[in-house]
Short mmCIF file of C-alpha atoms in Angstrom, two decimals:
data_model
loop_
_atom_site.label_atom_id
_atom_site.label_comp_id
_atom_site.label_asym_id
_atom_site.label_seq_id
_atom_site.Cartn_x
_atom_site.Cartn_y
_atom_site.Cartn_z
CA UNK S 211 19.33 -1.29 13.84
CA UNK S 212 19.10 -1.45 10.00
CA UNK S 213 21.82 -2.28 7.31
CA UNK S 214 21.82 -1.65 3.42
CA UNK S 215 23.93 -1.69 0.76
CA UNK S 216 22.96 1.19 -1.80
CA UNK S 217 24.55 0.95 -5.46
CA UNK S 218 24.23 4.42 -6.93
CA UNK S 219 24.77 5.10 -10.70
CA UNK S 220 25.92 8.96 -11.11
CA UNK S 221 26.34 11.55 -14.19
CA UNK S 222 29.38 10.39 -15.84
CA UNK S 223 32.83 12.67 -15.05
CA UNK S 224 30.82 13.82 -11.40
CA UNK S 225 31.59 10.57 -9.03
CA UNK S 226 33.80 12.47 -6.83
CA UNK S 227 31.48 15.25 -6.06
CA UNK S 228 28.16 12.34 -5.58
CA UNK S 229 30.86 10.84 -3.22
CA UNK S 230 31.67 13.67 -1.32
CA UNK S 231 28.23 14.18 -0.70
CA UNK S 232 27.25 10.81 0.24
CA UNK S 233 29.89 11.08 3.23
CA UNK S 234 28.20 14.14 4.66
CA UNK S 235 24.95 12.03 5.64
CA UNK S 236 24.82 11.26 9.20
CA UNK S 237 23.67 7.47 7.87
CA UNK S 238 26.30 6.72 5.48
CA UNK S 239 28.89 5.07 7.25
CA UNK S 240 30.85 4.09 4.35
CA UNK S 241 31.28 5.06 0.37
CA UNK S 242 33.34 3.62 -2.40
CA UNK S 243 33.79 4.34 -6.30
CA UNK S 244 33.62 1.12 -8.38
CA UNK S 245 33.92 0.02 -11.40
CA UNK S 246 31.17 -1.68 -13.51
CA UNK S 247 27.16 -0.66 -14.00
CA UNK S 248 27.32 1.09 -10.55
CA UNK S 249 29.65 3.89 -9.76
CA UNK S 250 29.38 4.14 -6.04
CA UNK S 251 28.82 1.37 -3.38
CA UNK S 252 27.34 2.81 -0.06
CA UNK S 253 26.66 1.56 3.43
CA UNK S 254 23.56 3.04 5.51
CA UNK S 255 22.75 2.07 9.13
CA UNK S 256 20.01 3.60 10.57
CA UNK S 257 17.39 2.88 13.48
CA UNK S 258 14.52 1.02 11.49
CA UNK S 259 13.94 0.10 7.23
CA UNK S 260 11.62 2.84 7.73
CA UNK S 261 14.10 5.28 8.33
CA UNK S 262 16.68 3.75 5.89
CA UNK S 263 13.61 4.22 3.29
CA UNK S 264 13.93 7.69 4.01
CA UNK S 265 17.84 8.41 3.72
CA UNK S 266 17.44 7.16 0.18
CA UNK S 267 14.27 8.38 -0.97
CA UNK S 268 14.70 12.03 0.54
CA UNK S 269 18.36 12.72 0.67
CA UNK S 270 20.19 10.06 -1.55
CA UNK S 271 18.15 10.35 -4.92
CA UNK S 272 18.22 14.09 -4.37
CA UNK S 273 21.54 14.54 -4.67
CA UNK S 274 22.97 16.65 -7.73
CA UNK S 275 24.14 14.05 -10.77
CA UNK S 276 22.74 10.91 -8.94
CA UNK S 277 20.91 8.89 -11.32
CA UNK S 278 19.53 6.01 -10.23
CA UNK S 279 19.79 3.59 -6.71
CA UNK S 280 19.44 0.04 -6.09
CA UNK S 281 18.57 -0.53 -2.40
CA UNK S 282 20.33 -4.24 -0.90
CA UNK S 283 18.85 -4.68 2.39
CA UNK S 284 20.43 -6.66 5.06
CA UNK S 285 18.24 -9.75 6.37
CA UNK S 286 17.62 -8.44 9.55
CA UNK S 287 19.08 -11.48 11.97
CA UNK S 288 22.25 -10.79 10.24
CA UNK S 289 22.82 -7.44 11.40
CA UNK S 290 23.99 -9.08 14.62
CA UNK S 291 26.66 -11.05 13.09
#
């Protein structure tokens, strides 16, 4: 199992509706507005990096008014903490 933080800079005035969509992915488990350079803060487990790649690269930076993504990945012998 896989773990990382996204930070997701959005369209300004359109946080709420990148939110809402965030939470509909089956990989998101978690999603929260912030304040600062990043609007959102979003948690992703998935099966393998590989697959975590793919959450963000085809379904993540697709969505409507998302602007740009900065991918934290968990060091993998933490995940089990």
């Amino acid at each position: 199992m896989s773990i990382s933080f996204v930070l997701v800079q959005c369209t300004i005035g359109h946080e709420m509706e990148v939110l809402r969509d965030l939470l509909k992915l089956d990989s998101v488990k978690e999603a929260k507005g912030t304040f600062g350079y990043y609007d959102l803060l979003v948690k992703i487990i998935a099966s393998s990096e590989r697959d975590i790649e793919k959450v963000i690269t085809k379904k993540i930076r697709k969505i409507k008014n998302v602007n740009a993504t900065t991918t934290l990945s968990v060091i993998p012998e933490q995940n089990k903490i």
